[in-house]
């Protein structure tokens, strides 16, 4: 029997072009000229031409659990974790890859790493019917992350994850027949690409060369095309510099320092609408472990314990002086547990913020500390799809949402006032109806022409996500639950007998999303990108159950207080 060739898992990052020396791709503290830096390894004749390796071995640190349990078990006082870091710089097809082992990836200077390379390759050469894992994060106020894993190779549809509208962070699967490579096992795609192979670095170099060519020339698989719709922006590009000036202005307001060079109001980005600005922990932070957050600015620190943008701002403005673009990287935030111990790394401020700004032609996104531009073709297709949803504002003639006093401006007050002197509308807001023990609101307003109207004032993408889901769930329940439908009909009968026939329609004839704005925003053009994606998704589902999705705009004549 032939001896099995040993294999390693190679985790490979593509480095950006223009790198002066390999050592510049290492964080400053790990460079060989530093006291605790990595050391350059001597290479044998087996190493490919230009291949160089750096090693940092036997780094030691007392684990947190040993520190905390040492008073109970004194022998834990001397316990240490040992870690090793190895980075191999390997030229391939005119570019350079950094191949990391152990904790090697933590030594890389991330501004030199080509974002999305692994995912870009995966979008072109993963078999969408042989996937085993999907990790994604929604870019909205909720910043929900999810990781779905299925042991057997499955179709991408089996995961019940809508990649369209998600910021895909990780894909695990097998390659399709469009590329000739040895069996690499399960390939993991993130910013890097990871695979198993024997230890011949010449083979690794050839494989990376083919992957690079594929990523640069091939077309994306239609099931994974959305990955290409988010174009990573270079950290030092002019557009990123201008966007960060806009973010500073939005985040700090009057405490923002005037940017160097051209004033903000003369930059092209000043005309962009801000759609999202929210506080969201990075993916590696477990929310259940968080007790509070500490902000570090030079030698000063502040603490806040509420996970939202207002609490973050309130803590930030306690620091003296003004805030500039450098604050986005210079200020660090760390999550802490109930014992005051770190529950995360201290990461730059902009790694804790989700931001979206744009107009009908351009959209820019910041998430997990990285900037992206939404592809123009995707934006056009999204707006084209949404234009198929009928706007029934003129048909419904809903009243404007005026200022009726601080305690009279809630959603239910609008719905109650909307039916005054109207025989074609009834208000069902707050009428409790149940299906399998769950309270489900059938609609806020019912119109005599068959419009089941769901009302929400616009206050961000999270509110809209709830609205879109509510409209679909209520329509689906009216179809599937006869007892629920009968109870709904009786409530309508008690209000206006003329609307009983409309209420009896299953499925509802129209599902209407009525959104109130306190400005001049257009519907749906000026919704946040991922609210648009959500709206398109739920509109498709509504059509599948036999209803017609529609939109209506409500004008608020005042700025609603928080």
Coordinates of C-alpha atoms in Angstrom, one line a residue:
X1 CA 0.0 0.0 0.0
X2 CA 1.4 3.4 -1.0
X3 CA 2.2 5.7 1.9
X4 CA -0.3 8.5 2.3
X5 CA 1.3 11.9 1.5
X6 CA 0.9 14.2 4.5
X7 CA -1.4 17.2 3.9
X8 CA -1.7 20.6 5.5
X9 CA -4.5 23.2 5.5
X10 CA -3.2 26.3 3.7
X11 CA -4.8 29.6 4.6
X12 CA -3.9 32.0 1.8
X13 CA -4.4 35.8 1.7
X14 CA -3.8 37.7 -1.6
X15 CA -1.7 40.9 -0.9
X16 CA -2.4 44.1 -2.7
X17 CA -0.1 45.3 -5.5
X18 CA 2.6 47.8 -4.8
X19 CA 4.1 46.1 -1.7
X20 CA 7.6 47.4 -1.3
X21 CA 8.9 44.4 0.8
X22 CA 7.4 41.4 2.4
X23 CA 8.1 42.9 5.9
X24 CA 5.8 45.8 5.1
X25 CA 2.9 43.3 5.0
X26 CA 3.6 42.5 8.7
X27 CA 2.2 44.6 11.5
X28 CA 5.0 46.9 12.8
X29 CA 5.5 45.0 16.1
X30 CA 6.0 41.7 14.3
X31 CA 8.7 43.0 11.9
X32 CA 12.2 41.5 12.3
X33 CA 13.8 44.8 13.4
X34 CA 11.5 45.0 16.5
X35 CA 12.5 43.6 19.9
X36 CA 9.8 40.9 19.8
X37 CA 9.5 40.7 16.0
X38 CA 9.3 37.6 13.8
X39 CA 12.5 36.1 12.5
X40 CA 13.2 35.3 8.9
X41 CA 13.7 31.5 8.2
X42 CA 16.4 30.0 6.1
X43 CA 14.9 28.2 3.1
X44 CA 16.1 24.9 1.5
X45 CA 16.2 24.2 -2.2
X46 CA 12.6 22.9 -2.0
X47 CA 11.2 26.4 -1.6
X48 CA 9.9 28.0 -4.8
X49 CA 11.8 31.1 -6.1
X50 CA 11.0 34.2 -4.1
X51 CA 9.4 32.3 -1.3
X52 CA 10.2 33.7 2.2
X53 CA 8.9 32.6 5.6
X54 CA 8.8 34.4 9.0
X55 CA 8.3 32.8 12.4
X56 CA 7.3 34.0 15.8
X57 CA 7.4 31.0 18.2
X58 CA 6.5 30.3 21.8
X59 CA 4.6 33.5 22.6
X60 CA 3.1 32.9 26.0
X61 CA 0.1 34.3 27.8
X62 CA -1.9 33.4 30.9
X63 CA -5.4 32.4 29.8
X64 CA -8.3 34.4 31.4
X65 CA -9.9 31.3 32.9
X66 CA -6.6 30.5 34.7
X67 CA -6.5 34.0 36.2
X68 CA -10.1 33.9 37.4
X69 CA -10.0 30.4 38.9
X70 CA -6.5 30.7 40.5
X71 CA -8.0 31.8 43.9
X72 CA -10.0 28.5 43.9
X73 CA -7.3 26.2 42.5
X74 CA -3.9 27.8 43.3
X75 CA -2.0 25.5 40.9
X76 CA -3.6 27.4 38.0
X77 CA -1.4 30.4 38.8
X78 CA 1.4 29.3 36.6
X79 CA -0.7 28.1 33.6
X80 CA 0.3 29.6 30.3
X81 CA -1.0 29.3 26.7
X82 CA 1.7 29.0 24.1
X83 CA 1.1 30.2 20.5
X84 CA 3.2 30.1 17.3
X85 CA 2.9 32.3 14.2
X86 CA 4.2 31.4 10.8
X87 CA 3.7 33.4 7.6
X88 CA 5.0 32.2 4.2
X89 CA 5.1 34.8 1.4
X90 CA 4.7 33.0 -1.9
X91 CA 4.8 34.7 -5.3
X92 CA 2.3 33.4 -7.8
X93 CA 1.3 34.7 -11.3
X94 CA 2.9 38.1 -10.6
X95 CA 1.2 38.6 -7.2
X96 CA 2.1 37.7 -3.7
X97 CA 0.1 35.5 -1.3
X98 CA 0.6 35.3 2.5
X99 CA 0.1 31.7 3.7
X100 CA -0.6 31.6 7.4
X101 CA -0.3 28.9 10.1
X102 CA -1.1 29.0 13.8
X103 CA -1.8 32.6 14.7
X104 CA 0.0 33.8 11.6
X105 CA -2.9 35.8 10.2
X106 CA -2.8 38.1 13.3
X107 CA 0.6 39.4 12.3
X108 CA -0.6 40.7 8.9
X109 CA -1.0 44.4 8.2
X110 CA -4.6 44.3 7.0
X111 CA -4.3 47.4 4.8
X112 CA -2.1 45.2 2.5
X113 CA -4.7 42.3 2.3
X114 CA -6.9 42.2 -0.8
X115 CA -10.4 42.1 0.7
X116 CA -12.9 39.5 -0.6
X117 CA -10.4 37.5 -2.7
X118 CA -11.5 34.1 -1.4
X119 CA -15.2 35.0 -1.8
X120 CA -14.6 36.4 -5.3
X121 CA -13.0 33.1 -6.3
X122 CA -15.8 31.1 -4.6
X123 CA -18.5 33.1 -6.5
X124 CA -17.0 31.8 -9.7
X125 CA -15.9 28.3 -8.9
X126 CA -17.9 26.9 -6.0
X127 CA -20.5 24.3 -6.9
X128 CA -23.8 25.8 -5.6
X129 CA -25.2 22.3 -5.2
X130 CA -22.2 21.1 -3.0
X131 CA -22.1 23.6 -0.2
X132 CA -21.6 22.8 3.5
X133 CA -21.5 26.2 5.2
X134 CA -22.6 29.8 4.8
X135 CA -21.8 32.7 7.1
X136 CA -23.4 36.1 6.5
X137 CA -24.2 39.5 8.1
X138 CA -27.1 41.8 7.2
X139 CA -26.0 45.3 6.7
X140 CA -28.7 47.2 8.6
X141 CA -29.4 48.5 12.1
X142 CA -29.7 45.0 13.5
X143 CA -26.4 43.9 11.9
X144 CA -27.6 40.3 12.5
X145 CA -24.9 37.7 11.8
X146 CA -25.6 34.0 11.1
X147 CA -23.6 30.9 10.5
X148 CA -25.4 27.9 8.9
X149 CA -23.7 24.6 8.5
X150 CA -25.0 21.4 6.9
X151 CA -22.6 18.4 7.2
X152 CA -23.6 16.8 3.9
X153 CA -23.0 18.7 0.6
X154 CA -26.2 20.5 -0.2
X155 CA -27.7 22.9 -2.6
X156 CA -27.4 26.6 -1.6
X157 CA -31.2 26.8 -1.3
X158 CA -31.2 24.2 1.4
X159 CA -29.6 26.6 3.8
X160 CA -32.6 29.0 3.8
X161 CA -30.2 31.9 3.8
X162 CA -30.9 34.6 1.2
X163 CA -27.5 35.6 0.1
X164 CA -29.0 38.4 -1.9
X165 CA -29.1 41.2 0.6
X166 CA -26.6 39.7 2.9
X167 CA -23.0 40.6 3.4
X168 CA -21.5 37.2 2.9
X169 CA -18.6 36.6 5.2
X170 CA -17.8 32.9 4.7
X171 CA -18.6 30.1 2.3
X172 CA -17.6 26.4 2.6
X173 CA -18.0 24.0 -0.3
X174 CA -16.5 22.1 -3.2
X175 CA -15.3 23.4 -6.5
X176 CA -17.3 22.8 -9.7
X177 CA -16.1 21.2 -12.9
X178 CA -15.0 24.5 -14.4
X179 CA -11.5 24.4 -13.0
X180 CA -9.0 21.5 -13.1
X181 CA -7.3 21.2 -9.7
X182 CA -6.4 18.3 -7.4
X183 CA -8.9 17.3 -4.7
X184 CA -8.6 20.1 -2.2
X185 CA -11.3 18.8 0.2
X186 CA -13.7 21.4 1.6
X187 CA -12.5 24.8 0.4
X188 CA -13.2 27.7 2.9
X189 CA -13.6 31.2 1.3
X190 CA -13.4 34.4 3.3
X191 CA -11.0 37.3 2.5
X192 CA -8.6 34.3 2.2
X193 CA -9.0 30.9 0.5
X194 CA -8.2 27.8 2.6
X195 CA -7.7 24.3 1.3
X196 CA -5.9 21.0 2.1
X197 CA -2.9 19.8 0.0
X198 CA 0.4 18.1 0.4
X199 CA 3.4 20.2 1.5
X200 CA 4.8 20.8 -2.0
X201 CA 4.8 24.6 -2.1
X202 CA 5.3 24.5 -5.9
X203 CA 1.8 22.9 -6.2
X204 CA 0.4 25.5 -3.8
X205 CA 1.8 28.2 -6.0
X206 CA 0.3 26.8 -9.2
X207 CA -3.1 26.3 -7.6
X208 CA -3.1 29.9 -6.3
X209 CA -2.1 31.1 -9.7
X210 CA -5.2 29.4 -11.2
X211 CA -7.4 30.7 -8.5
X212 CA -6.1 34.3 -9.1
X213 CA -6.8 34.0 -12.9
X214 CA -10.3 32.7 -12.2
X215 CA -11.1 35.5 -9.8
X216 CA -9.9 38.1 -12.3
X217 CA -11.4 36.7 -15.5
X218 CA -14.4 34.4 -14.9
X219 CA -18.0 35.3 -14.5
X220 CA -19.8 34.7 -11.2
X221 CA -22.2 31.9 -10.7
X222 CA -25.8 33.4 -10.7
X223 CA -26.5 31.8 -7.3
X224 CA -23.5 33.7 -5.8
X225 CA -23.5 36.8 -7.9
X226 CA -24.4 39.1 -5.0
X227 CA -20.9 38.7 -3.6
X228 CA -19.7 40.7 -6.5
X229 CA -22.2 43.4 -6.0
X230 CA -20.2 44.7 -2.9
X231 CA -17.0 46.1 -4.3
X232 CA -14.3 46.5 -1.5
X233 CA -12.9 50.0 -1.6
X234 CA -9.2 50.6 -1.0
X235 CA -8.4 52.1 2.4
X236 CA -6.4 55.0 1.1
X237 CA -8.6 55.8 -1.9
X238 CA -9.9 59.4 -2.2
X239 CA -13.6 58.2 -2.0
X240 CA -12.9 56.5 1.3
X241 CA -11.1 59.6 2.7
X242 CA -14.2 61.7 1.7
X243 CA -16.7 59.1 3.1
X244 CA -14.9 59.1 6.4
X245 CA -15.2 62.9 6.6
X246 CA -18.9 62.5 6.1
X247 CA -19.1 59.8 8.8
X248 CA -17.2 62.0 11.2
X249 CA -19.6 64.8 10.6
X250 CA -22.6 62.5 11.1
X251 CA -21.2 60.8 14.2
X252 CA -19.8 63.8 16.1
X253 CA -21.9 66.7 14.8
X254 CA -20.8 70.0 16.4
X255 CA -17.8 68.3 17.9
X256 CA -16.4 67.2 14.5
X257 CA -13.2 68.8 13.5
X258 CA -13.2 70.6 10.1
X259 CA -11.5 68.3 7.6
X260 CA -8.1 69.2 6.1
X261 CA -8.2 70.4 2.5
X262 CA -11.6 70.9 0.7
X263 CA -14.5 71.7 3.1
X264 CA -17.0 68.9 3.5
X265 CA -19.8 70.8 1.9
X266 CA -17.8 71.2 -1.3
X267 CA -17.1 67.4 -1.6
X268 CA -19.3 65.2 -3.8
X269 CA -20.2 63.0 -0.8
X270 CA -21.9 65.9 1.0
X271 CA -25.0 65.5 -1.3
X272 CA -25.4 61.8 -0.3
X273 CA -28.3 60.9 2.0
X274 CA -27.3 59.0 5.2
X275 CA -29.5 55.9 5.4
X276 CA -28.0 54.0 8.3
X277 CA -25.7 55.0 11.2
X278 CA -25.8 52.4 14.0
X279 CA -23.7 50.8 16.6
X280 CA -23.1 47.1 16.0
X281 CA -20.5 44.8 17.6
X282 CA -18.1 43.0 15.3
X283 CA -18.8 39.4 14.4
X284 CA -16.3 37.9 16.9
X285 CA -18.2 39.5 19.9
X286 CA -20.7 37.3 21.6
X287 CA -23.6 39.6 22.7
X288 CA -24.5 37.3 25.7
X289 CA -21.0 37.9 27.2
X290 CA -21.3 41.7 27.1
X291 CA -21.9 43.7 30.3
X292 CA -20.6 47.1 29.1
X293 CA -18.2 48.8 26.7
X294 CA -15.1 50.8 27.4
X295 CA -13.8 53.5 25.0
X296 CA -10.1 54.3 24.9
X297 CA -8.8 57.7 23.6
X298 CA -5.1 58.0 24.2
X299 CA -4.8 57.7 28.0
X300 CA -8.5 58.5 28.7
X301 CA -11.4 56.1 28.9
X302 CA -15.2 56.2 29.1
X303 CA -17.8 53.5 29.7
X304 CA -21.3 52.9 28.4
X305 CA -23.6 49.9 28.8
X306 CA -26.4 50.3 26.2
X307 CA -25.8 48.8 22.8
X308 CA -26.9 51.7 20.6
X309 CA -25.6 54.7 18.7
X310 CA -27.0 57.3 21.1
X311 CA -25.2 55.7 24.1
X312 CA -22.0 55.5 22.1
X313 CA -22.2 59.2 21.2
X314 CA -23.0 60.2 24.8
X315 CA -19.8 58.5 25.9
X316 CA -17.7 59.9 23.1
X317 CA -18.6 63.5 23.8
X318 CA -17.3 63.2 27.3
X319 CA -13.8 63.3 25.9
X320 CA -12.3 66.8 25.5
X321 CA -11.7 68.5 22.2
X322 CA -12.8 67.9 18.7
X323 CA -12.9 64.6 16.6
X324 CA -11.4 64.1 13.2
X325 CA -11.0 61.3 10.7
X326 CA -8.1 59.9 12.7
X327 CA -10.5 59.3 15.6
X328 CA -12.2 56.5 13.6
X329 CA -9.0 54.4 13.8
X330 CA -7.4 56.0 16.9
X331 CA -10.3 55.6 19.3
X332 CA -10.7 51.9 20.4
X333 CA -13.7 50.1 21.9
X334 CA -13.6 46.9 23.9
X335 CA -16.5 44.9 25.2
X336 CA -16.3 43.7 28.8
X337 CA -18.1 40.9 30.7
X338 CA -19.8 41.2 34.1
X339 CA -16.4 40.7 35.8
X340 CA -14.9 43.6 34.0
X341 CA -12.7 41.3 31.9
X342 CA -12.3 41.8 28.1
X343 CA -15.1 40.1 26.1
X344 CA -13.5 41.2 22.8
X345 CA -10.3 42.7 21.4
X346 CA -10.0 46.5 21.5
X347 CA -10.9 47.4 18.0
X348 CA -11.0 50.8 16.2
X349 CA -14.2 52.8 16.5
X350 CA -15.2 52.3 12.9
X351 CA -15.2 48.5 13.4
X352 CA -18.2 49.0 15.7
X353 CA -20.2 51.2 13.3
X354 CA -22.6 50.3 10.4
X355 CA -23.0 53.2 8.0
X356 CA -24.7 53.7 4.7
X357 CA -24.9 56.8 2.5
X358 CA -25.9 57.2 -1.1
X359 CA -28.3 58.6 -3.6
X360 CA -30.3 56.9 -6.5
X361 CA -27.0 56.4 -8.4
X362 CA -24.4 55.6 -5.8
X363 CA -24.4 53.6 -2.5
X364 CA -21.5 53.3 -0.1
X365 CA -21.4 51.0 3.0
X366 CA -19.2 50.6 6.0
X367 CA -19.4 47.4 8.0
X368 CA -16.8 45.6 10.2
X369 CA -14.4 48.4 9.6
X370 CA -14.3 48.1 5.8
X371 CA -15.8 50.3 3.1
X372 CA -17.8 48.9 0.1
X373 CA -19.5 50.4 -3.0
X374 CA -22.7 48.8 -4.1
X375 CA -22.3 47.9 -7.8
X376 CA -24.3 50.3 -10.1
X377 CA -25.8 47.4 -12.1
X378 CA -27.1 45.8 -8.9
X379 CA -28.6 49.1 -7.8
X380 CA -30.3 49.6 -11.1
X381 CA -31.7 46.1 -11.1
X382 CA -33.0 46.5 -7.6
X383 CA -34.7 49.8 -8.3
X384 CA -36.2 48.3 -11.5
X385 CA -37.6 45.3 -9.6
X386 CA -39.1 47.6 -7.0
X387 CA -40.7 49.9 -9.6
X388 CA -43.0 46.9 -10.4
X389 CA -44.7 47.4 -7.0
X390 CA -47.7 49.7 -7.5
X391 CA -47.8 52.9 -5.5
X392 CA -51.4 53.4 -4.2
X393 CA -50.8 56.6 -2.3
X394 CA -53.3 58.5 -4.5
X395 CA -55.8 55.7 -4.4
X396 CA -55.9 55.4 -0.6
X397 CA -55.7 59.2 0.2
X398 CA -54.4 58.6 3.7
X399 CA -54.2 61.7 5.9
X400 CA -51.0 63.5 6.7
X401 CA -49.4 62.6 10.1
X402 CA -49.6 66.0 11.9
X403 CA -48.3 66.9 15.3
X404 CA -51.2 66.2 17.7
X405 CA -49.2 66.6 20.8
X406 CA -46.3 64.6 22.5
X407 CA -48.6 61.9 23.8
X408 CA -50.8 61.7 20.7
X409 CA -48.3 60.9 18.0
X410 CA -48.0 57.2 18.2
X411 CA -48.8 54.8 15.4
X412 CA -52.2 53.9 16.9
X413 CA -53.2 57.6 17.1
X414 CA -52.5 58.0 13.4
X415 CA -54.6 54.9 12.5
X416 CA -57.5 56.1 14.6
X417 CA -57.5 59.5 13.0
X418 CA -57.0 58.0 9.5
X419 CA -60.6 56.6 9.6
X420 CA -62.3 59.7 10.8
X421 CA -65.1 60.7 8.4
X422 CA -64.2 57.7 6.2
X423 CA -66.7 54.9 5.4
X424 CA -64.2 53.1 3.2
X425 CA -61.6 52.4 6.1
X426 CA -61.7 50.6 9.4
X427 CA -58.9 50.6 12.0
X428 CA -57.8 47.2 13.3
X429 CA -54.8 48.4 15.2
X430 CA -54.6 46.9 18.7
X431 CA -57.4 44.4 18.0
X432 CA -55.9 41.2 19.4
X433 CA -56.2 38.1 17.2
X434 CA -54.4 34.8 17.9
X435 CA -53.1 31.9 15.8
X436 CA -51.7 28.9 17.7
X437 CA -51.3 31.1 20.8
X438 CA -49.4 33.9 19.0
X439 CA -50.8 37.4 18.7
X440 CA -50.8 38.4 15.0
X441 CA -52.1 41.7 13.8
X442 CA -54.1 41.2 10.6
X443 CA -53.5 44.8 9.5
X444 CA -53.6 48.4 10.8
X445 CA -56.2 49.6 8.3
X446 CA -58.6 47.8 6.0
X447 CA -59.8 49.6 2.8
X448 CA -63.1 48.7 1.1
X449 CA -61.2 48.0 -2.2
X450 CA -59.3 45.1 -0.5
X451 CA -56.1 46.9 0.7
X452 CA -54.8 45.3 3.9
X453 CA -52.7 48.3 5.1
X454 CA -49.7 48.0 7.5
X455 CA -48.5 51.4 8.8
X456 CA -45.1 52.4 10.2
X457 CA -43.2 55.7 10.6
X458 CA -39.8 55.4 9.0
X459 CA -37.1 55.2 11.7
X460 CA -34.5 52.9 10.1
X461 CA -34.1 49.6 8.4
X462 CA -34.9 47.5 11.5
X463 CA -38.4 49.1 11.7
X464 CA -39.0 48.4 8.1
X465 CA -37.8 44.7 8.4
X466 CA -40.5 44.2 11.0
X467 CA -43.1 46.0 8.8
X468 CA -42.4 43.8 5.7
X469 CA -42.4 40.6 7.8
X470 CA -45.7 41.6 9.5
X471 CA -47.5 42.1 6.2
X472 CA -46.4 38.7 4.8
X473 CA -47.1 36.8 8.0
X474 CA -50.6 38.2 8.5
X475 CA -51.5 37.4 4.9
X476 CA -50.2 33.9 5.2
X477 CA -52.0 33.4 8.5
X478 CA -55.3 34.6 7.0
X479 CA -54.9 31.9 4.3
X480 CA -53.8 29.0 6.5
X481 CA -55.7 29.5 9.8
X482 CA -59.5 29.3 9.3
X483 CA -60.2 30.1 13.0
X484 CA -58.0 33.2 12.8
X485 CA -59.7 34.3 9.6
X486 CA -63.2 33.9 11.1
X487 CA -62.2 35.9 14.2
X488 CA -60.9 38.6 11.9
X489 CA -64.1 38.7 9.9
X490 CA -66.2 39.1 13.0
X491 CA -64.1 42.0 14.2
X492 CA -64.6 43.7 10.8
X493 CA -68.3 42.9 10.9
X494 CA -68.6 44.7 14.3
X495 CA -67.1 47.8 12.8
X496 CA -68.5 48.0 9.3
X497 CA -70.7 45.3 7.8
X498 CA -70.0 46.7 4.3
X499 CA -66.3 45.5 4.5
X500 CA -67.1 41.9 5.5
X501 CA -66.8 40.6 1.9
X502 CA -63.3 42.2 1.6
X503 CA -62.3 40.8 5.0
X504 CA -63.3 37.3 3.8
X505 CA -60.9 37.3 0.9
X506 CA -58.2 34.7 1.3
X507 CA -55.6 35.5 0.3
X508 CA -56.0 39.2 0.8
X509 CA -56.4 41.0 -2.4
X510 CA -53.7 43.6 -1.7
X511 CA -51.0 43.8 1.0
X512 CA -50.0 47.4 1.4
X513 CA -47.0 48.8 3.2
X514 CA -47.7 52.4 4.2
X515 CA -44.5 54.2 5.3
X516 CA -44.5 57.7 6.9
X517 CA -41.6 60.0 6.3
X518 CA -40.9 63.4 8.0
X519 CA -38.9 64.7 5.0
X520 CA -39.0 64.6 1.2
X521 CA -37.8 61.0 0.8
X522 CA -39.2 59.1 -2.1
X523 CA -40.7 55.7 -1.8
X524 CA -39.1 53.2 -2.5
X525 CA -36.1 55.0 -4.1
X526 CA -34.7 56.5 -0.9
X527 CA -35.0 53.5 1.4
X528 CA -31.7 52.0 2.7
X529 CA -30.2 49.4 0.3
X530 CA -31.0 46.4 2.4
X531 CA -34.5 47.6 3.2
X532 CA -35.0 47.6 -0.5
X533 CA -33.7 44.1 -0.7
X534 CA -36.0 43.1 2.1
X535 CA -39.0 44.7 0.4
X536 CA -38.2 42.9 -2.8
X537 CA -37.9 39.6 -1.0
X538 CA -41.2 39.9 0.9
X539 CA -43.0 41.2 -2.2
X540 CA -42.0 38.0 -4.0
X541 CA -43.4 35.9 -1.2
X542 CA -46.6 37.9 -1.1
X543 CA -47.1 37.3 -4.8
X544 CA -46.4 33.6 -4.3
X545 CA -49.3 33.3 -1.9
X546 CA -51.7 35.0 -4.3
X547 CA -51.7 38.6 -3.0
X548 CA -50.5 41.8 -4.7
X549 CA -47.9 43.9 -2.8
X550 CA -48.4 47.7 -2.9
X551 CA -46.9 50.8 -1.4
X552 CA -48.3 54.0 0.0
X553 CA -46.5 57.1 1.3
X554 CA -47.6 59.0 4.4
X555 CA -46.3 62.6 4.9
X556 CA -45.3 63.5 8.5
X557 CA -45.5 67.3 9.0
X558 CA -43.1 67.3 11.9
X559 CA -39.9 65.6 13.1
X560 CA -40.9 62.7 15.4
X561 CA -39.1 62.8 18.7
X562 CA -37.3 59.6 19.8

